[in-house]
Amino acid sequence: MRERVLVLGPPGAGKGTQCKLLAVARGLLHLSTGDLLRAEVAAETTLGQQVKAVLDRGDLVSDHLVLAIVRNRLALHRKGWLLDGFPRNSTQAATLDDLLADLGQPLQVALQLQVPQEELVARLLGRGRSDDSEAVVRKRLQIYVQQTEPINAHYQARGLLKCVDGLGSVQEVATRIANSLDECQRGEGTIC
Ligand code: B4P
């Protein structure tokens, strides 16, 4: 079965952590827009220098650039996939719909990882990435509430949104996600 899954949730919800495990367990391509952008920075290209400034401020990178990255990767790929950290606003969500229709790869489920805000701040400060200072973390959480969270309604209206409790050990959350995806494959389970 070719699974096509979005993993949604606030910064620090554990999207990257869980997608790495899921990709291996289910043989899926893991496409993280955050990782792809950081790879650009690490390569020290001119583009990477622009991206670094945006990441260090806690802002979102331009839709145009992120969409180009995602389109290239999905167009080349014929197996199932996990999209991690994308879409991040309503423009990206609408463009993703068009892109998946174009590619004949309809979305099967949008998993929403749910974690309380203070736990998110604690996790991100513990991670210690260069864009994880307290001021930047709080700004990213604010941008999430303003720009990203509203897209849940887009997937909920289409009956594709599934909520998963992201609190607990990494393995506990992984088990919940696996159960949720199995339910989807059987056409069971509650949609949130
Ligand atoms: P991302 O790389 O997507 O990262 P994130 O949202 O900060 O974290 P994630 O939810 O993946 O948490 P993680 O597993 O690491 O974004 C970074 C930046 O890239 C954005 O701010 C933005 O600027 C840019 N960007 C990305 N996509 C974009 C797009 N589409 N458009 C525009 N800009 C975009 O976990 C966090 C920490 O918690 C880790 O230390 C982990 O070990 C820990 N953790 C995980 N699960 C845990 C658990 N169950 N219990 C305790 N700790 C746990």
mmCIF file of C-alpha atoms and ligand atoms in Angstrom:
data_model
loop_
_atom_site.group_PDB
_atom_site.id
_atom_site.type_symbol
_atom_site.label_atom_id
_atom_site.label_comp_id
_atom_site.label_asym_id
_atom_site.label_seq_id
_atom_site.Cartn_x
_atom_site.Cartn_y
_atom_site.Cartn_z
ATOM 1 C CA MET A 1 0.000 0.000 0.000
ATOM 2 C CA ARG A 2 1.372 3.423 -0.926
ATOM 3 C CA GLU A 3 0.695 5.590 2.096
ATOM 4 C CA ARG A 4 0.575 9.339 1.572
ATOM 5 C CA VAL A 5 0.588 11.177 4.872
ATOM 6 C CA LEU A 6 0.978 14.737 6.148
ATOM 7 C CA VAL A 7 2.364 15.099 9.657
ATOM 8 C CA LEU A 8 1.149 18.367 11.153
ATOM 9 C CA GLY A 9 1.708 19.975 14.538
ATOM 10 C CA PRO A 10 3.428 22.891 16.270
ATOM 11 C CA PRO A 11 7.211 23.372 16.381
ATOM 12 C CA GLY A 12 8.616 20.805 18.792
ATOM 13 C CA ALA A 13 5.617 18.444 18.593
ATOM 14 C CA GLY A 14 8.012 15.724 17.448
ATOM 15 C CA LYS A 15 7.166 15.675 13.732
ATOM 16 C CA GLY A 16 10.773 15.074 12.684
ATOM 17 C CA THR A 17 11.414 12.544 15.457
ATOM 18 C CA GLN A 18 8.345 10.484 14.586
ATOM 19 C CA CYS A 19 8.698 10.740 10.804
ATOM 20 C CA LYS A 20 12.211 9.299 10.935
ATOM 21 C CA LEU A 21 10.860 6.210 12.742
ATOM 22 C CA LEU A 22 7.773 5.911 10.563
ATOM 23 C CA ALA A 23 9.704 6.192 7.313
ATOM 24 C CA VAL A 24 11.854 3.217 8.282
ATOM 25 C CA ALA A 25 8.991 1.162 9.738
ATOM 26 C CA ARG A 26 6.693 1.625 6.737
ATOM 27 C CA GLY A 27 9.143 2.099 3.873
ATOM 28 C CA LEU A 28 8.085 5.662 3.114
ATOM 29 C CA LEU A 29 9.967 8.673 1.751
ATOM 30 C CA HIS A 30 10.428 11.239 4.546
ATOM 31 C CA LEU A 31 10.306 14.727 3.138
ATOM 32 C CA SER A 32 11.047 17.363 5.798
ATOM 33 C CA THR A 33 11.021 20.908 4.482
ATOM 34 C CA GLY A 34 12.942 22.003 7.603
ATOM 35 C CA ASP A 35 15.723 19.461 6.909
ATOM 36 C CA LEU A 36 15.880 20.429 3.236
ATOM 37 C CA LEU A 37 16.190 24.102 4.133
ATOM 38 C CA ARG A 38 18.899 23.372 6.722
ATOM 39 C CA ALA A 39 20.787 21.315 4.124
ATOM 40 C CA GLU A 40 20.770 24.381 1.882
ATOM 41 C CA VAL A 41 22.234 26.455 4.746
ATOM 42 C CA ALA A 42 24.907 23.824 5.470
ATOM 43 C CA ALA A 43 25.951 23.843 1.793
ATOM 44 C CA GLU A 44 26.651 27.612 2.216
ATOM 45 C CA THR A 45 25.070 28.517 -1.111
ATOM 46 C CA THR A 46 23.838 32.068 -1.766
ATOM 47 C CA LEU A 47 20.322 30.744 -1.298
ATOM 48 C CA GLY A 48 21.430 29.035 1.916
ATOM 49 C CA GLN A 49 22.638 32.376 3.322
ATOM 50 C CA GLN A 50 19.205 33.921 2.695
ATOM 51 C CA VAL A 51 17.455 30.909 4.223
ATOM 52 C CA LYS A 52 19.699 31.052 7.324
ATOM 53 C CA ALA A 53 18.681 34.620 8.069
ATOM 54 C CA VAL A 54 14.992 33.629 7.895
ATOM 55 C CA LEU A 55 15.424 30.539 10.112
ATOM 56 C CA ASP A 56 17.427 32.514 12.699
ATOM 57 C CA ARG A 57 14.578 35.043 13.000
ATOM 58 C CA GLY A 58 11.977 32.264 13.441
ATOM 59 C CA ASP A 59 10.045 33.342 10.343
ATOM 60 C CA LEU A 60 8.712 31.106 7.566
ATOM 61 C CA VAL A 61 10.728 30.773 4.366
ATOM 62 C CA SER A 62 8.968 32.056 1.210
ATOM 63 C CA ASP A 63 6.189 29.840 -0.194
ATOM 64 C CA HIS A 64 7.707 30.011 -3.655
ATOM 65 C CA LEU A 65 10.981 28.447 -2.551
ATOM 66 C CA VAL A 66 9.479 25.739 -0.331
ATOM 67 C CA LEU A 67 6.966 24.701 -2.999
ATOM 68 C CA ALA A 68 9.678 24.360 -5.618
ATOM 69 C CA ILE A 69 11.601 22.040 -3.295
ATOM 70 C CA VAL A 70 8.552 19.866 -2.555
ATOM 71 C CA ARG A 71 7.425 19.668 -6.177
ATOM 72 C CA ASN A 72 10.838 18.459 -7.352
ATOM 73 C CA ARG A 73 11.024 15.722 -4.728
ATOM 74 C CA LEU A 74 7.478 14.382 -5.116
ATOM 75 C CA ALA A 75 7.577 14.405 -8.901
ATOM 76 C CA LEU A 76 10.578 12.077 -8.821
ATOM 77 C CA HIS A 77 9.045 9.701 -6.323
ATOM 78 C CA ARG A 78 6.623 6.824 -6.881
ATOM 79 C CA LYS A 79 6.388 5.217 -3.439
ATOM 80 C CA GLY A 80 4.431 6.336 -0.404
ATOM 81 C CA TRP A 81 5.580 9.451 1.437
ATOM 82 C CA LEU A 82 5.436 11.439 4.655
ATOM 83 C CA LEU A 83 5.432 15.214 4.415
ATOM 84 C CA ASP A 84 6.871 16.748 7.592
ATOM 85 C CA GLY A 85 6.507 20.464 8.317
ATOM 86 C CA PHE A 86 4.615 21.210 5.099
ATOM 87 C CA PRO A 87 2.184 22.824 4.442
ATOM 88 C CA ARG A 88 2.749 25.649 6.896
ATOM 89 C CA ASN A 89 0.092 28.165 5.775
ATOM 90 C CA SER A 90 -3.093 28.279 3.705
ATOM 91 C CA THR A 91 -1.276 29.195 0.475
ATOM 92 C CA GLN A 92 0.971 26.146 0.792
ATOM 93 C CA ALA A 93 -2.063 23.940 1.601
ATOM 94 C CA ALA A 94 -3.943 25.080 -1.512
ATOM 95 C CA THR A 95 -0.895 24.673 -3.726
ATOM 96 C CA LEU A 96 -0.233 21.219 -2.308
ATOM 97 C CA ASP A 97 -3.786 20.174 -3.246
ATOM 98 C CA ASP A 98 -3.139 21.269 -6.838
ATOM 99 C CA LEU A 99 0.270 19.610 -6.925
ATOM 100 C CA LEU A 100 -1.036 16.249 -5.639
ATOM 101 C CA ALA A 101 -3.928 16.353 -8.114
ATOM 102 C CA ASP A 102 -1.403 17.026 -10.901
ATOM 103 C CA LEU A 103 0.774 14.126 -9.801
ATOM 104 C CA GLY A 104 -2.184 11.758 -9.283
ATOM 105 C CA GLN A 105 -1.049 11.166 -5.677
ATOM 106 C CA PRO A 106 -4.042 12.024 -3.464
ATOM 107 C CA LEU A 107 -3.500 12.537 0.245
ATOM 108 C CA GLN A 108 -4.775 9.770 2.525
ATOM 109 C CA VAL A 109 -4.463 11.297 5.985
ATOM 110 C CA ALA A 110 -3.270 14.415 7.816
ATOM 111 C CA LEU A 111 -1.970 13.441 11.269
ATOM 112 C CA GLN A 112 -2.047 16.248 13.813
ATOM 113 C CA LEU A 113 0.382 15.762 16.732
ATOM 114 C CA GLN A 114 -1.000 17.510 19.811
ATOM 115 C CA VAL A 115 1.317 18.775 22.592
ATOM 116 C CA PRO A 116 0.701 21.563 25.172
ATOM 117 C CA GLN A 117 2.610 24.816 24.650
ATOM 118 C CA GLU A 118 4.835 24.744 27.757
ATOM 119 C CA GLU A 119 6.008 21.220 26.881
ATOM 120 C CA LEU A 120 6.840 22.465 23.366
ATOM 121 C CA VAL A 121 8.973 25.302 24.744
ATOM 122 C CA ALA A 122 10.810 22.916 27.093
ATOM 123 C CA ARG A 123 11.519 20.432 24.286
ATOM 124 C CA LEU A 124 12.766 23.072 21.848
ATOM 125 C CA LEU A 125 15.038 24.762 24.400
ATOM 126 C CA GLY A 126 16.411 21.302 25.224
ATOM 127 C CA ARG A 127 17.091 20.576 21.548
ATOM 128 C CA GLY A 128 19.427 23.579 21.264
ATOM 129 C CA ARG A 129 19.394 24.163 17.495
ATOM 130 C CA SER A 130 20.616 27.641 16.380
ATOM 131 C CA ASP A 131 16.955 28.730 15.865
ATOM 132 C CA ASP A 132 15.939 27.470 19.333
ATOM 133 C CA SER A 133 16.574 30.473 21.617
ATOM 134 C CA GLU A 134 13.579 31.254 23.849
ATOM 135 C CA ALA A 135 12.591 34.452 21.986
ATOM 136 C CA VAL A 136 12.768 32.727 18.597
ATOM 137 C CA VAL A 137 10.903 29.651 19.862
ATOM 138 C CA ARG A 138 8.056 31.830 21.188
ATOM 139 C CA LYS A 139 7.896 33.669 17.873
ATOM 140 C CA ARG A 140 7.702 30.371 15.950
ATOM 141 C CA LEU A 141 4.877 29.195 18.211
ATOM 142 C CA GLN A 142 3.031 32.473 17.605
ATOM 143 C CA ILE A 143 3.444 32.105 13.828
ATOM 144 C CA TYR A 144 2.178 28.528 14.136
ATOM 145 C CA VAL A 145 -1.030 29.690 15.854
ATOM 146 C CA GLN A 146 -1.581 32.510 13.349
ATOM 147 C CA GLN A 147 -0.633 30.818 10.082
ATOM 148 C CA THR A 148 -0.345 27.047 10.412
ATOM 149 C CA GLU A 149 -3.021 25.915 12.868
ATOM 150 C CA PRO A 150 -5.873 27.310 10.712
ATOM 151 C CA ILE A 151 -5.056 24.789 7.956
ATOM 152 C CA ASN A 152 -6.266 21.947 10.207
ATOM 153 C CA ALA A 153 -9.799 23.031 9.313
ATOM 154 C CA HIS A 154 -8.981 22.514 5.629
ATOM 155 C CA TYR A 155 -8.218 18.823 6.230
ATOM 156 C CA GLN A 156 -10.948 18.379 8.827
ATOM 157 C CA ALA A 157 -13.557 19.562 6.313
ATOM 158 C CA ARG A 158 -12.372 16.841 3.924
ATOM 159 C CA GLY A 159 -12.520 14.132 6.626
ATOM 160 C CA LEU A 160 -8.735 13.626 6.463
ATOM 161 C CA LEU A 161 -7.603 15.035 9.820
ATOM 162 C CA LYS A 162 -6.608 12.590 12.577
ATOM 163 C CA CYS A 163 -5.446 13.854 15.960
ATOM 164 C CA VAL A 164 -2.777 11.973 17.907
ATOM 165 C CA ASP A 165 -1.659 12.743 21.469
ATOM 166 C CA GLY A 166 2.031 13.684 21.205
ATOM 167 C CA LEU A 167 2.747 13.538 24.981
ATOM 168 C CA GLY A 168 4.585 10.544 26.382
ATOM 169 C CA SER A 169 7.769 8.729 25.404
ATOM 170 C CA VAL A 170 8.901 8.712 21.762
ATOM 171 C CA GLN A 171 7.982 5.016 21.580
ATOM 172 C CA GLU A 172 4.517 5.572 23.082
ATOM 173 C CA VAL A 173 3.759 8.285 20.536
ATOM 174 C CA ALA A 174 5.134 6.103 17.711
ATOM 175 C CA THR A 175 2.772 3.290 18.723
ATOM 176 C CA ARG A 176 -0.217 5.660 18.746
ATOM 177 C CA ILE A 177 0.689 6.929 15.273
ATOM 178 C CA ALA A 178 1.143 3.413 13.886
ATOM 179 C CA ASN A 179 -2.257 2.399 15.307
ATOM 180 C CA SER A 180 -3.854 5.477 13.799
ATOM 181 C CA LEU A 181 -2.417 4.775 10.345
ATOM 182 C CA ASP A 182 -3.476 1.133 10.555
ATOM 183 C CA GLU A 183 -7.015 2.259 11.398
ATOM 184 C CA CYS A 184 -6.992 4.557 8.385
ATOM 185 C CA GLN A 185 -5.900 1.715 6.122
ATOM 186 C CA ARG A 186 -8.845 -0.333 7.386
ATOM 187 C CA GLY A 187 -11.182 2.651 6.977
ATOM 188 C CA GLU A 188 -11.758 2.740 10.751
ATOM 189 C CA GLY A 189 -11.085 5.106 13.610
ATOM 190 C CA THR A 190 -12.309 8.492 14.631
ATOM 191 C CA ILE A 191 -11.473 11.571 12.667
ATOM 192 C CA CYS A 192 -10.965 14.719 14.790
HETATM 193 P P1 B4P B 1 11.087 22.084 11.306
HETATM 194 O O1 B4P B 1 12.368 21.530 10.884
HETATM 195 O O2 B4P B 1 9.828 21.563 10.665
HETATM 196 O O3 B4P B 1 11.098 21.779 12.886
HETATM 197 P P2 B4P B 1 10.161 21.981 14.125
HETATM 198 O O4 B4P B 1 8.747 22.282 13.693
HETATM 199 O O5 B4P B 1 10.831 23.038 14.980
HETATM 200 O O6 B4P B 1 10.228 20.659 15.024
HETATM 201 P P3 B4P B 1 9.551 19.190 15.017
HETATM 202 O O7 B4P B 1 8.081 19.196 15.271
HETATM 203 O O8 B4P B 1 10.030 18.450 13.799
HETATM 204 O O9 B4P B 1 10.176 18.605 16.363
HETATM 205 P P4 B4P B 1 11.336 17.529 16.625
HETATM 206 O O10 B4P B 1 10.971 16.166 16.187
HETATM 207 O O11 B4P B 1 12.640 18.091 16.158
HETATM 208 O O12 B4P B 1 11.048 23.676 11.099
HETATM 209 C C1 B4P B 1 12.158 24.554 11.338
HETATM 210 C C2 B4P B 1 12.023 25.885 10.581
HETATM 211 O O13 B4P B 1 12.116 25.654 9.135
HETATM 212 C C3 B4P B 1 10.692 26.647 10.713
HETATM 213 O O14 B4P B 1 10.663 27.448 11.874
HETATM 214 C C4 B4P B 1 10.650 27.475 9.400
HETATM 215 O O15 B4P B 1 11.425 28.650 9.502
HETATM 216 C C5 B4P B 1 11.295 26.584 8.371
HETATM 217 N N1 B4P B 1 10.294 25.818 7.590
HETATM 218 C C6 B4P B 1 10.113 24.453 7.634
HETATM 219 N N2 B4P B 1 9.126 24.087 6.788
HETATM 220 C C7 B4P B 1 8.666 25.247 6.200
HETATM 221 C C8 B4P B 1 7.624 25.520 5.265
HETATM 222 N N3 B4P B 1 6.835 24.562 4.775
HETATM 223 N N4 B4P B 1 7.400 26.823 4.885
HETATM 224 C C9 B4P B 1 8.164 27.809 5.369
HETATM 225 N N5 B4P B 1 9.163 27.627 6.290
HETATM 226 C C10 B4P B 1 9.412 26.352 6.701
HETATM 227 O O16 B4P B 1 11.312 17.478 18.229
HETATM 228 C C11 B4P B 1 11.690 18.624 18.996
HETATM 229 C C12 B4P B 1 12.461 18.187 20.253
HETATM 230 O O17 B4P B 1 11.592 17.417 21.085
HETATM 231 C C13 B4P B 1 13.669 17.292 19.946
HETATM 232 O O18 B4P B 1 14.714 17.647 20.812
HETATM 233 C C14 B4P B 1 13.173 15.885 20.266
HETATM 234 O O19 B4P B 1 14.224 15.019 20.709
HETATM 235 C C15 B4P B 1 12.188 16.142 21.388
HETATM 236 N N6 B4P B 1 11.093 15.178 21.407
HETATM 237 C C16 B4P B 1 10.448 14.642 20.339
HETATM 238 N N7 B4P B 1 9.487 13.796 20.755
HETATM 239 C C17 B4P B 1 9.507 13.815 22.137
HETATM 240 C C18 B4P B 1 8.748 13.139 23.158
HETATM 241 N N8 B4P B 1 7.759 12.276 22.865
HETATM 242 N N9 B4P B 1 9.033 13.430 24.452
HETATM 243 C C19 B4P B 1 10.021 14.304 24.772
HETATM 244 N N10 B4P B 1 10.796 14.954 23.859
HETATM 245 C C20 B4P B 1 10.547 14.703 22.547
#
